[in-house]
Amino acid sequence: MKPFAFERPASVMDAAIAAAVPGASIIAGGTNLLDLMKLQVETPSRLIDINRLALDRIEPTPEGGLRIGTLVRNSDIAADIRVRQHYGVLSRALLAGASAQVRNKATTGGNLLQRTRCYYFYDISKPCNKRRPGSGCAAIGGFNRIHAILGTSQSCIATHPSDMAVAMRVLDAVVETIKPDGSKRAIAIAGFHRLPGSTPQVETVLERGETIIAVRLPPPLPGVHIYRKVRDRASFAFALVSVAAVIQMAGGRIQSARLAFGGLAHKPWRVPAAEQTLEGEAPSPAVFQAAADAVLAGAKGFGSNDFKIPLTRRTLHAVMAQATHS
Amino acid sequence: MEMNSPIGTTPLDRARDGIVGKPLDRVDGRLKVTGGAKYAYEVAQAPEALYGYVVQATIGKGRITAIDKTAAEAAPGVVLVLTHENAPEQARNRRAHPVLNSPDIAYYGQPVALVVARSFEEARAGAYLVRVSYEEASGSYTLKGGLGQARVPSAGYSSPESAVGDFAGVFPKAPVKLDVTYTTPLETHAMMEPHATLAVWDGDSLTLHTSNQMLDQGRAAVARTLRMPVGKVRLISRFIGGGFGAKLSVQADAILAAIAARHLHHPVKVALTREQIFNVTTHRSDTIQRLRLGTDETGRILAIGHDAYSGNLRTESQFEAAADQTRTLYAGANRLTRNRLVPLDAPIASAMRAPGEAVGLLALECAMDELAYRLDIDPIELRIRNEPAEDPEKHIPFSSRHLVECYRAGAERFGWNKRQPRPGQVRQDQWLIGIGMAAATRGNVLVPSSASVRMGPDGIAIVKMAMTDIGTGSYTILTQIASELLGVPPDRVRMELGDTAYPEAAGSGGSFGAASSGSALYVACERLRAVFADRAGLDTDKAEFRDGMIVLGGKAVVLASLVGASGIEVRGEIRPGDMSRKYSQQSYGAQFAEVAVDGDTGEVRLRRMLGVFTAGRILNEKTARSQAIGGMVFGVGAALEEAVVLDPRFGAYYVNHNLADYLVPVHADLPHVDAVFLPELDDRTNPLKAKGVGELGICGAGAAVANAIYNACGARIRDFPITLDKVMSALPAQA
Ligand SMILES: Cc1cc2nc3c(=O)[nH]c(=O)nc-3n(C[C@H](O)[C@H](O)[C@H](O)COP(=O)(O)OP(=O)(O)OC[C@H]3O[C@@H](n4cnc5c(N)ncnc54)[C@H](O)[C@@H]3O)c2cc1C
Ligand code: SF4
């Protein structure tokens, strides 16, 4: 760990200003950042500790949704009675993630901004365009069991590892931020994370110093809320494939279907065409297959992650069968 | 005492309600849960120790052409950068390896420098500043790629091959033939406490507080490596947070700490990080195993063949003896077992919990299951039909063998009769349910060990030996033995272990620790009893020892009154003898598992597991059960999760070298795991009539899980671990 300065700004505005200084990094729960610092994957020269700011509440919004402060711990979101009643998919996604100890520390903003778990990204002796732009991508042609099959580029095939973000994507959450100049903006989660393209080191649309204050959930979505996470052990493992689904039935037909996928891409993956394929249809294996075809359009495996293509198909089928009792 | 004949009736047999065998809580438990137990890295030292951090090679093979340490030396807190240019010359030997002794890079991750600083953080920051330039050479990194170079290794723990009868002639003609190849991956020990050492020099004497399973052997290795007299080296290891074989030999942490401390005339401590452990220390080799079983129509084995390939650094000779258990487990007149070693440019492979059997039984016991389905015979019945009456290769009797009893008791408790003989018959929601079983066997050995026992006028018995407790419960079972034999309560026994200043002892390895060190203690206590009886004027064979007294007829004498002002001290020693040559000695068991396979995704979830074992006298019901369960958990990991993945583009580079990516079972993977020991006494093994427990639980456990997966869904995966992608590809389309 390299020596670094440590500061505790008195307001979010101060935090954003401090975070804009080159080499500065915000620290929230620290569950991701500290690990990366120990390995010198990240080497901030200043840490901006926001833990004492009053950003730790979950409040109702005038539109009938919820506003989750960035410092609300993952375990507190998952346990909140309003979240459990009206946003089951979010509560389930959070509880499927990490371990109780990590969830007790992990924050909303930190979870959205956690870095990829790509093995090579974590080892500074290996080429990695995300860590060292231009050095190459060791995962392509290497071991890539956990890597992306959609939205990849020649520069990077990493996934975004979050479970929470996948549920937020299916709920169409909005990320609220503040910039160093004091202006605020609301970013739809759909546009929050970026695909790797030729600049995999740029993971979100956040600007320098721009700090997350909260995440807003729109009014609750009716229907069955499912979060299905497929992983290599029963707990404490990242998703190989995950599906967040909110499905509403009417008269034996699928009235509305919202589906977001984790473990497949550099961001939570959502395909409107797949949802349209399902809507208005009576549930059947053929309909589920058609939806899977739409989700997997353009999917490409890289060797050790080829299995994710059939796995996504089968998991989607299972989730739809569960949601529609078919 | 040399174990040359059966021991006969002993005081442990006569004790009616004795403490040996009771589930006594760990005597060191309170210290451990309150932080009072100090591990090597935590031992306080004045002056305060400096911290060393290892720098590793990042090429697969080649040579260092230059090391630039200017930036590291100038970094805050750094006091020394040790490289092959300023490290002292060292001698090669089997139990330790010279470090920083040459510019040659033999394998990826080999230590190339040690940075010493005032704090761990400064040492680590300094380590990142060391710039090493290399000249790369090409190497051979994968077992599969190197198969062409496989050779017959020299004998080590076991002999490389065995042959009885005419396997080559009989197998091809057998009415039923199975010829299958199984592969098991490279595994890491993943014990909780990393390798760590604090080195302190006093003149020309060296004390190492180090996490090591085999202290006396380690001391000799350190002395040889550093070219010092053995008498000048002391190893202390009071508490060890697990080893599983990783700490059988002396690792780089110890050698580097010793060298740096001598160089700086200041105590130095070195711990390896989890990432470093994967390459700097040892691992279990991956294996490729071919099993050939030829039987008659009733399932009786006519020919049995096991070829096992493993790899190791090309200068090493140790092989994974995966074919070994096939020499004793089943009957059959024509037999062939061969262990082969593939020389590689990879980190050193060595023993990991149940070396040989742990992976050998994955292959053998799955192959037996395949055979059972092929013949349509119940897997237990098939095994019973092939139960040998004597050691099928050495033609000597077994010291004790109650394997069939284990099968029967296990079947009864587990509900084996509910098994569906055809796979894929039981469905609950999306889950396919199946059960499977496998045999467990692990060789039993006795190794030389000694102990001293002293009683002072305060009546407290003080036991000393250089034995280790690697979390297994040595402190506790040894306390029980002394307490029973001397007739003093456990809190009047002081157990002093983990120091080479004490009598030489077995150490912890190969499941021999408890029986060997306990037997030495037994012999010492017997001697002390004789002295007491003599001084009390009572007959040793008839007298009873209880409540701190020696008692016979109406006479009771307080032991403390017999020791005089200075107390009495005796020594005891045990050595293996004829019994190990005349009898084939193994612990046994039967493993049962129930799994659920997700019919959509191929995810496998263990539902319950039972192991029924026999291992001679059980010294402590609770610690033995914990060992067995811990072993079974290892088996579950081997079956489902554990695999070090190699990326040969960079050498023998282990991609998932941390515990976030190298998965071991977590609680949620282990819903209900139970272990039971059937009563057994084996008077040919050692005076305690005990056999090894520590590695038995892993044996066969993974095969039982794999066989349950087949029973659940019909997927026979011969490439371990059985991950969901492999199972999924064998599942039918979704309806
Ligand atoms: C062993 C382990 C297992 C895990 N398993 C899972 C899993 O299964 N599923 C899963 O989803 N996650 C998992 N995680 C990841 C975990 O969810 C994240 O580490 C956690 O959510 C990060 O939150 P934090 O508050 O600790 O972030 P920090 O580590 O403090 O920060 C992470 C990043 O976010 C930035 N940041 C934080 N807050 C703000 C803000 N308000 N504004 C701007 N930038 C900010 C920091 O600068 C940093 O770059 C696991 C983590 C570990 C260590
Ligand atoms: S996949 Fe992305 S993160 Fe991983 S090595 Fe390639 S560039 Fe780096």
GROMACS .gro file of C-alpha atoms in nm, chain B residues 20-378:
model
  359
  346VAL     CA    1  -0.950  -4.121   2.726
  347GLY     CA    2  -1.212  -4.119   2.454
  348LYS     CA    3  -1.437  -3.869   2.628
  349PRO     CA    4  -1.539  -3.559   2.433
  350LEU     CA    5  -1.325  -3.333   2.651
  351ASP     CA    6  -1.334  -2.971   2.531
  352ARG     CA    7  -1.007  -2.846   2.389
  353VAL     CA    8  -0.777  -2.759   2.675
  354ASP     CA    9  -0.644  -2.470   2.465
  355GLY     CA   10  -0.989  -2.365   2.348
  356ARG     CA   11  -1.025  -2.069   2.580
  357LEU     CA   12  -0.684  -1.932   2.484
  358LYS     CA   13  -0.776  -1.959   2.120
  359VAL     CA   14  -1.113  -1.791   2.134
  360THR     CA   15  -0.988  -1.511   2.358
  361GLY     CA   16  -0.679  -1.433   2.152
  362GLY     CA   17  -0.450  -1.560   2.425
  363ALA     CA   18  -0.296  -1.819   2.196
  364LYS     CA   19  -0.005  -1.647   2.022
  365TYR     CA   20   0.083  -1.764   1.673
  366ALA     CA   21   0.430  -1.727   1.522
  367TYR     CA   22   0.371  -1.384   1.371
  368GLU     CA   23   0.222  -1.253   1.695
  369VAL     CA   24   0.494  -1.348   1.938
  370ALA     CA   25   0.616  -1.034   2.113
  371GLN     CA   26   0.984  -0.962   2.068
  372ALA     CA   27   1.222  -0.699   2.206
  373PRO     CA   28   1.356  -0.517   2.017
  374GLU     CA   29   1.045  -0.507   1.802
  375ALA     CA   30   1.090  -0.712   1.489
  376LEU     CA   31   1.134  -0.573   1.141
  377TYR     CA   32   0.903  -0.693   0.865
  378GLY     CA   33   1.004  -0.875   0.550
  379TYR     CA   34   0.797  -0.893   0.233
  380VAL     CA   35   0.872  -1.132  -0.051
  381VAL     CA   36   0.912  -1.024  -0.413
  382GLN     CA   37   0.826  -1.297  -0.663
  383ALA     CA   38   0.942  -1.384  -1.012
  384THR     CA   39   0.694  -1.298  -1.285
  385ILE     CA   40   0.833  -1.526  -1.554
  386GLY     CA   41   0.783  -1.900  -1.592
  387LYS     CA   42   1.148  -1.995  -1.632
  388GLY     CA   43   1.475  -1.824  -1.709
  389ARG     CA   44   1.731  -1.606  -1.544
  390ILE     CA   45   1.753  -1.276  -1.366
  391THR     CA   46   1.970  -1.040  -1.570
  392ALA     CA   47   1.951  -0.743  -1.335
  393ILE     CA   48   1.781  -0.626  -1.021
  394ASP     CA   49   1.737  -0.257  -0.965
  395LYS     CA   50   1.671  -0.197  -0.598
  396THR     CA   51   1.758   0.172  -0.581
  397ALA     CA   52   1.400   0.291  -0.548
  398ALA     CA   53   1.312   0.023  -0.295
  399GLU     CA   54   1.616   0.099  -0.081
  400ALA     CA   55   1.524   0.466  -0.080
  401ALA     CA   56   1.161   0.401   0.014
  402PRO     CA   57   1.036   0.507   0.358
  403GLY     CA   58   1.114   0.258   0.633
  404VAL     CA   59   1.307   0.013   0.415
  405VAL     CA   60   1.625  -0.114   0.580
  406LEU     CA   61   1.731  -0.400   0.354
  407VAL     CA   62   1.668  -0.544   0.012
  408LEU     CA   63   1.795  -0.898  -0.001
  409THR     CA   64   1.851  -1.062  -0.340
  410HIS     CA   65   2.067  -1.343  -0.476
  411GLU     CA   66   2.346  -1.086  -0.494
  412ASN     CA   67   2.369  -1.036  -0.118
  413ALA     CA   68   2.204  -1.345   0.029
  414PRO     CA   69   2.436  -1.606   0.181
  415GLU     CA   70   2.506  -1.937   0.015
  416GLN     CA   71   2.283  -2.222   0.134
  417ALA     CA   72   2.285  -2.599   0.109
  418ARG     CA   73   2.020  -2.802  -0.072
  419ASN     CA   74   1.827  -3.063   0.122
  420ARG     CA   75   1.501  -3.248   0.106
  421ARG     CA   76   1.302  -3.056   0.367
  422ALA     CA   77   1.388  -2.698   0.282
  423HIS     CA   78   1.496  -2.512  -0.025
  424PRO     CA   79   1.764  -2.250  -0.060
  425VAL     CA   80   1.612  -1.910  -0.130
  426LEU     CA   81   1.768  -1.620  -0.323
  427ASN     CA   82   2.059  -1.847  -0.393
  428SER     CA   83   2.094  -1.804  -0.767
  429PRO     CA   84   1.981  -1.585  -1.054
  430ASP     CA   85   1.804  -1.885  -1.208
  431ILE     CA   86   1.427  -1.885  -1.211
  432ALA     CA   87   1.298  -2.240  -1.188
  433TYR     CA   88   0.929  -2.158  -1.164
  434TYR     CA   89   0.678  -1.876  -1.173
  435GLY     CA   90   0.644  -1.695  -0.842
  436GLN     CA   91   0.978  -1.806  -0.700
  437PRO     CA   92   1.109  -1.552  -0.446
  438VAL     CA   93   1.359  -1.313  -0.606
  439ALA     CA   94   1.396  -1.059  -0.325
  440LEU     CA   95   1.300  -0.984   0.031
  441VAL     CA   96   1.234  -0.626   0.132
  442VAL     CA   97   1.271  -0.558   0.503
  443ALA     CA   98   1.122  -0.247   0.661
  444ARG     CA   99   0.997  -0.107   0.990
  445SER     CA  100   0.639  -0.195   0.915
  446PHE     CA  101   0.460  -0.451   0.702
  447GLU     CA  102   0.305  -0.177   0.490
  448GLU     CA  103   0.642  -0.013   0.422
  449ALA     CA  104   0.797  -0.347   0.333
  450ARG     CA  105   0.515  -0.419   0.092
  451ALA     CA  106   0.529  -0.072  -0.066
  452GLY     CA  107   0.906  -0.116  -0.102
  453ALA     CA  108   0.861  -0.457  -0.258
  454TYR     CA  109   0.659  -0.305  -0.542
  455LEU     CA  110   0.957  -0.082  -0.624
  456VAL     CA  111   1.205  -0.361  -0.688
  457ARG     CA  112   1.265  -0.386  -1.064
  458VAL     CA  113   1.376  -0.723  -1.192
  459SER     CA  114   1.488  -0.786  -1.549
  460TYR     CA  115   1.485  -1.137  -1.688
  461GLU     CA  116   1.598  -1.344  -1.974
  462GLU     CA  117   1.313  -1.583  -2.037
  463ALA     CA  118   1.352  -1.947  -2.129
  464SER     CA  119   1.088  -2.187  -2.247
  465GLY     CA  120   0.955  -2.443  -2.005
  466SER     CA  121   0.709  -2.724  -1.957
  467TYR     CA  122   0.421  -2.617  -1.739
  468THR     CA  123   0.124  -2.849  -1.770
  469LEU     CA  124   0.086  -3.208  -1.663
  470LYS     CA  125  -0.093  -3.299  -1.982
  471GLY     CA  126   0.166  -3.129  -2.198
  472GLY     CA  127   0.449  -3.307  -2.016
  473LEU     CA  128   0.302  -3.659  -2.017
  474GLY     CA  129   0.554  -3.768  -2.277
  475GLN     CA  130   0.833  -3.702  -2.026
  476ALA     CA  131   0.672  -3.909  -1.748
  477ARG     CA  132   0.925  -4.118  -1.561
  478VAL     CA  133   0.938  -4.379  -1.288
  479PRO     CA  134   1.012  -4.179  -0.975
  480SER     CA  135   1.241  -4.295  -0.700
  481ALA     CA  136   1.067  -4.438  -0.396
  482GLY     CA  137   0.963  -4.183  -0.137
  483TYR     CA  138   0.670  -4.216   0.101
  484SER     CA  139   0.569  -4.509  -0.111
  485SER     CA  140   0.704  -4.726  -0.387
  486PRO     CA  141   0.628  -4.618  -0.740
  487GLU     CA  142   0.481  -4.944  -0.858
  488SER     CA  143   0.354  -5.285  -0.766
  489ALA     CA  144   0.258  -5.592  -0.968
  490VAL     CA  145   0.098  -5.920  -0.863
  491GLY     CA  146  -0.014  -6.202  -1.093
  492ASP     CA  147  -0.062  -6.129  -1.460
  493PHE     CA  148  -0.261  -5.811  -1.509
  494ALA     CA  149  -0.166  -5.768  -1.874
  495GLY     CA  150  -0.275  -6.122  -1.957
  496VAL     CA  151  -0.597  -6.137  -1.757
  497PHE     CA  152  -0.752  -5.791  -1.795
  498PRO     CA  153  -0.818  -5.811  -2.172
  499LYS     CA  154  -0.998  -6.143  -2.129
  500ALA     CA  155  -1.212  -6.045  -1.831
  501PRO     CA  156  -1.588  -6.086  -1.904
  502VAL     CA  157  -1.663  -5.735  -1.777
  503LYS     CA  158  -1.414  -5.457  -1.836
  504LEU     CA  159  -1.403  -5.097  -1.730
  505ASP     CA  160  -1.125  -4.875  -1.862
  506VAL     CA  161  -1.169  -4.512  -1.761
  507THR     CA  162  -0.952  -4.207  -1.706
  508TYR     CA  163  -1.013  -3.956  -1.432
  509THR     CA  164  -0.841  -3.623  -1.382
  510THR     CA  165  -0.808  -3.421  -1.063
  511PRO     CA  166  -0.689  -3.061  -1.048
  512LEU     CA  167  -0.406  -2.891  -0.869
  513GLU     CA  168  -0.513  -2.798  -0.517
  514THR     CA  169  -0.387  -2.562  -0.250
  515HIS     CA  170  -0.398  -2.638   0.123
  516ALA     CA  171  -0.581  -2.315   0.210
  517MET     CA  172  -0.519  -2.350   0.583
  518MET     CA  173  -0.626  -2.051   0.784
  519GLU     CA  174  -0.292  -1.930   0.918
  520PRO     CA  175  -0.049  -1.835   0.642
  521HIS     CA  176   0.314  -1.939   0.660
  522ALA     CA  177   0.486  -1.705   0.904
  523THR     CA  178   0.815  -1.688   1.092
  524LEU     CA  179   0.981  -1.462   1.346
  525ALA     CA  180   1.359  -1.510   1.348
  526VAL     CA  181   1.573  -1.409   1.644
  527TRP     CA  182   1.951  -1.453   1.667
  528ASP     CA  183   2.139  -1.464   1.992
  529GLY     CA  184   2.506  -1.473   1.897
  530ASP     CA  185   2.535  -1.774   1.668
  531SER     CA  186   2.213  -1.935   1.794
  532LEU     CA  187   1.893  -1.902   1.600
  533THR     CA  188   1.539  -1.922   1.732
  534LEU     CA  189   1.256  -1.941   1.482
  535HIS     CA  190   0.901  -1.891   1.595
  536THR     CA  191   0.747  -2.052   1.293
  537SER     CA  192   0.430  -2.218   1.180
  538ASN     CA  193   0.557  -2.568   1.112
  539GLN     CA  194   0.404  -2.914   1.155
  540MET     CA  195   0.729  -3.110   1.201
  541LEU     CA  196   0.961  -2.924   1.433
  542ASP     CA  197   1.251  -3.165   1.472
  543GLN     CA  198   1.267  -3.234   1.103
  544GLY     CA  199   1.234  -2.861   1.040
  545ARG     CA  200   1.516  -2.783   1.275
  546ALA     CA  201   1.748  -3.022   1.093
  547ALA     CA  202   1.643  -2.872   0.761
  548VAL     CA  203   1.709  -2.516   0.873
  549ALA     CA  204   2.047  -2.614   1.015
  550ARG     CA  205   2.146  -2.790   0.694
  551THR     CA  206   2.025  -2.509   0.471
  552LEU     CA  207   2.208  -2.242   0.669
  553ARG     CA  208   2.509  -2.469   0.729
  554MET     CA  209   2.481  -2.453   1.108
  555PRO     CA  210   2.505  -2.716   1.381
  556VAL     CA  211   2.159  -2.851   1.464
  557GLY     CA  212   2.218  -2.768   1.829
  558LYS     CA  213   2.228  -2.400   1.745
  559VAL     CA  214   1.880  -2.395   1.597
  560ARG     CA  215   1.556  -2.391   1.791
  561LEU     CA  216   1.208  -2.397   1.642
  562ILE     CA  217   0.905  -2.291   1.845
  563SER     CA  218   0.553  -2.345   1.729
  564ARG     CA  219   0.308  -2.344   2.017
  565PHE     CA  220  -0.002  -2.285   1.809
  566ILE     CA  221  -0.056  -2.349   1.441
  567GLY     CA  222  -0.359  -2.238   1.246
  568GLY     CA  223  -0.379  -2.544   1.025
  569GLY     CA  224  -0.129  -2.699   0.792
  570PHE     CA  225  -0.279  -2.988   0.592
  571GLY     CA  226   0.074  -3.070   0.480
  572ALA     CA  227   0.168  -2.720   0.368
  573LYS     CA  228   0.389  -2.684   0.673
  574LEU     CA  229   0.556  -3.026   0.669
  575SER     CA  230   0.868  -2.876   0.518
  576VAL     CA  231   1.041  -2.549   0.592
  577GLN     CA  232   0.925  -2.276   0.359
  578ALA     CA  233   1.079  -1.956   0.232
  579ASP     CA  234   0.934  -1.746   0.515
  580ALA     CA  235   1.156  -1.923   0.768
  581ILE     CA  236   1.477  -1.923   0.565
  582LEU     CA  237   1.434  -1.561   0.457
  583ALA     CA  238   1.353  -1.439   0.808
  584ALA     CA  239   1.660  -1.618   0.942
  585ILE     CA  240   1.891  -1.478   0.674
  586ALA     CA  241   1.758  -1.124   0.704
  587ALA     CA  242   1.774  -1.126   1.084
  588ARG     CA  243   2.135  -1.239   1.074
  589HIS     CA  244   2.220  -0.977   0.814
  590LEU     CA  245   2.059  -0.697   1.017
  591HIS     CA  246   2.147  -0.823   1.365
  592HIS     CA  247   1.784  -0.763   1.444
  593PRO     CA  248   1.473  -0.983   1.476
  594VAL     CA  249   1.282  -1.010   1.148
  595LYS     CA  250   0.946  -1.159   1.074
  596VAL     CA  251   0.812  -1.274   0.742
  597ALA     CA  252   0.460  -1.384   0.659
  598LEU     CA  253   0.352  -1.493   0.315
  599THR     CA  254   0.033  -1.340   0.184
  600ARG     CA  255  -0.239  -1.572   0.061
  601GLU     CA  256  -0.155  -1.482  -0.299
  602GLN     CA  257   0.211  -1.566  -0.241
  603ILE     CA  258   0.140  -1.898  -0.073
  604PHE     CA  259   0.008  -2.045  -0.398
  605ASN     CA  260   0.344  -2.023  -0.576
  606VAL     CA  261   0.606  -1.977  -0.304
  607THR     CA  262   0.502  -2.288  -0.111
  608THR     CA  263   0.374  -2.632  -0.205
  609HIS     CA  264   0.051  -2.767  -0.344
  610ARG     CA  265  -0.109  -3.098  -0.435
  611SER     CA  266  -0.029  -3.189  -0.793
  612ASP     CA  267  -0.302  -3.241  -1.042
  613THR     CA  268  -0.334  -3.603  -1.155
  614ILE     CA  269  -0.432  -3.806  -1.456
  615GLN     CA  270  -0.545  -4.152  -1.352
  616ARG     CA  271  -0.636  -4.453  -1.560
  617LEU     CA  272  -0.838  -4.721  -1.388
  618ARG     CA  273  -0.884  -5.065  -1.533
  619LEU     CA  274  -1.115  -5.308  -1.361
  620GLY     CA  275  -1.186  -5.652  -1.502
  621THR     CA  276  -1.442  -5.876  -1.331
  622ASP     CA  277  -1.641  -6.191  -1.384
  623GLU     CA  278  -2.019  -6.167  -1.437
  624THR     CA  279  -2.082  -6.158  -1.064
  625GLY     CA  280  -1.856  -5.858  -1.013
  626ARG     CA  281  -1.562  -6.040  -0.863
  627ILE     CA  282  -1.244  -5.856  -0.958
  628LEU     CA  283  -1.007  -6.061  -1.172
  629ALA     CA  284  -0.772  -5.781  -1.268
  630ILE     CA  285  -0.724  -5.436  -1.123
  631GLY     CA  286  -0.493  -5.171  -1.265
  632HIS     CA  287  -0.427  -4.813  -1.163
  633ASP     CA  288  -0.190  -4.577  -1.345
  634ALA     CA  289  -0.145  -4.238  -1.183
  635TYR     CA  290   0.044  -3.942  -1.327
  636SER     CA  291   0.139  -3.635  -1.127
  637GLY     CA  292   0.382  -3.351  -1.179
  638ASN     CA  293   0.653  -3.175  -0.985
  639LEU     CA  294   0.934  -2.927  -1.026
  640ARG     CA  295   1.194  -3.111  -1.230
  641THR     CA  296   1.449  -3.120  -0.946
  642GLU     CA  297   1.197  -3.281  -0.707
  643SER     CA  298   1.123  -3.650  -0.668
  644GLN     CA  299   0.802  -3.654  -0.467
  645PHE     CA  300   0.502  -3.788  -0.655
  646GLU     CA  301   0.133  -3.798  -0.570
  647ALA     CA  302   0.093  -4.165  -0.481
  648ALA     CA  303  -0.260  -4.185  -0.615
  649ALA     CA  304  -0.236  -4.551  -0.711
  650ASP     CA  305  -0.141  -4.666  -0.362
  651GLN     CA  306  -0.475  -4.743  -0.198
  652THR     CA  307  -0.554  -4.969  -0.493
  653ARG     CA  308  -0.293  -5.208  -0.353
  654THR     CA  309  -0.497  -5.292  -0.044
  655LEU     CA  310  -0.862  -5.195  -0.084
  656TYR     CA  311  -1.001  -5.478  -0.300
  657ALA     CA  312  -0.929  -5.842  -0.364
  658GLY     CA  313  -0.820  -5.973  -0.704
  659ALA     CA  314  -0.540  -6.198  -0.815
  660ASN     CA  315  -0.394  -5.987  -1.096
  661ARG     CA  316  -0.283  -5.640  -1.004
  662LEU     CA  317  -0.080  -5.355  -1.143
  663THR     CA  318  -0.031  -5.011  -0.990
  664ARG     CA  319   0.203  -4.748  -1.127
  665ASN     CA  320   0.276  -4.396  -1.005
  666ARG     CA  321   0.450  -4.183  -1.266
  667LEU     CA  322   0.606  -3.841  -1.230
  668VAL     CA  323   0.614  -3.567  -1.490
  669PRO     CA  324   0.901  -3.318  -1.454
  670LEU     CA  325   0.779  -2.960  -1.485
  671ASP     CA  326   0.896  -2.603  -1.447
  672ALA     CA  327   0.635  -2.538  -1.184
  673PRO     CA  328   0.619  -2.469  -0.812
  674ILE     CA  329   0.694  -2.758  -0.582
  675ALA     CA  330   0.427  -3.023  -0.535
  676SER     CA  331   0.417  -3.195  -0.201
  677ALA     CA  332   0.187  -3.361   0.048
  678MET     CA  333  -0.160  -3.230   0.106
  679ARG     CA  334  -0.403  -3.395   0.345
  680ALA     CA  335  -0.414  -3.768   0.262
  681PRO     CA  336  -0.153  -3.749  -0.014
  682GLY     CA  337  -0.229  -4.034  -0.253
  683GLU     CA  338  -0.563  -4.150  -0.121
  684ALA     CA  339  -0.743  -3.816  -0.135
  685VAL     CA  340  -0.727  -3.807  -0.514
  686GLY     CA  341  -0.662  -4.177  -0.575
  687LEU     CA  342  -0.994  -4.267  -0.418
  688LEU     CA  343  -1.175  -4.006  -0.626
  689ALA     CA  344  -1.077  -4.216  -0.926
  690LEU     CA  345  -1.094  -4.568  -0.780
  691GLU     CA  346  -1.420  -4.522  -0.595
  692CYS     CA  347  -1.596  -4.356  -0.887
  693ALA     CA  348  -1.472  -4.634  -1.113
  694MET     CA  349  -1.614  -4.890  -0.868
  695ASP     CA  350  -1.945  -4.705  -0.886
  696GLU     CA  351  -1.936  -4.716  -1.265
  697LEU     CA  352  -1.872  -5.088  -1.241
  698ALA     CA  353  -2.166  -5.136  -1.006
  699TYR     CA  354  -2.403  -4.969  -1.255
  700ARG     CA  355  -2.249  -5.164  -1.542
  701LEU     CA  356  -2.311  -5.491  -1.357
  702ASP     CA  357  -2.638  -5.373  -1.204
  703ILE     CA  358  -2.516  -5.467  -0.859
  704ASP     CA  359  -2.566  -5.250  -0.552
   0.00000   0.00000   0.00000
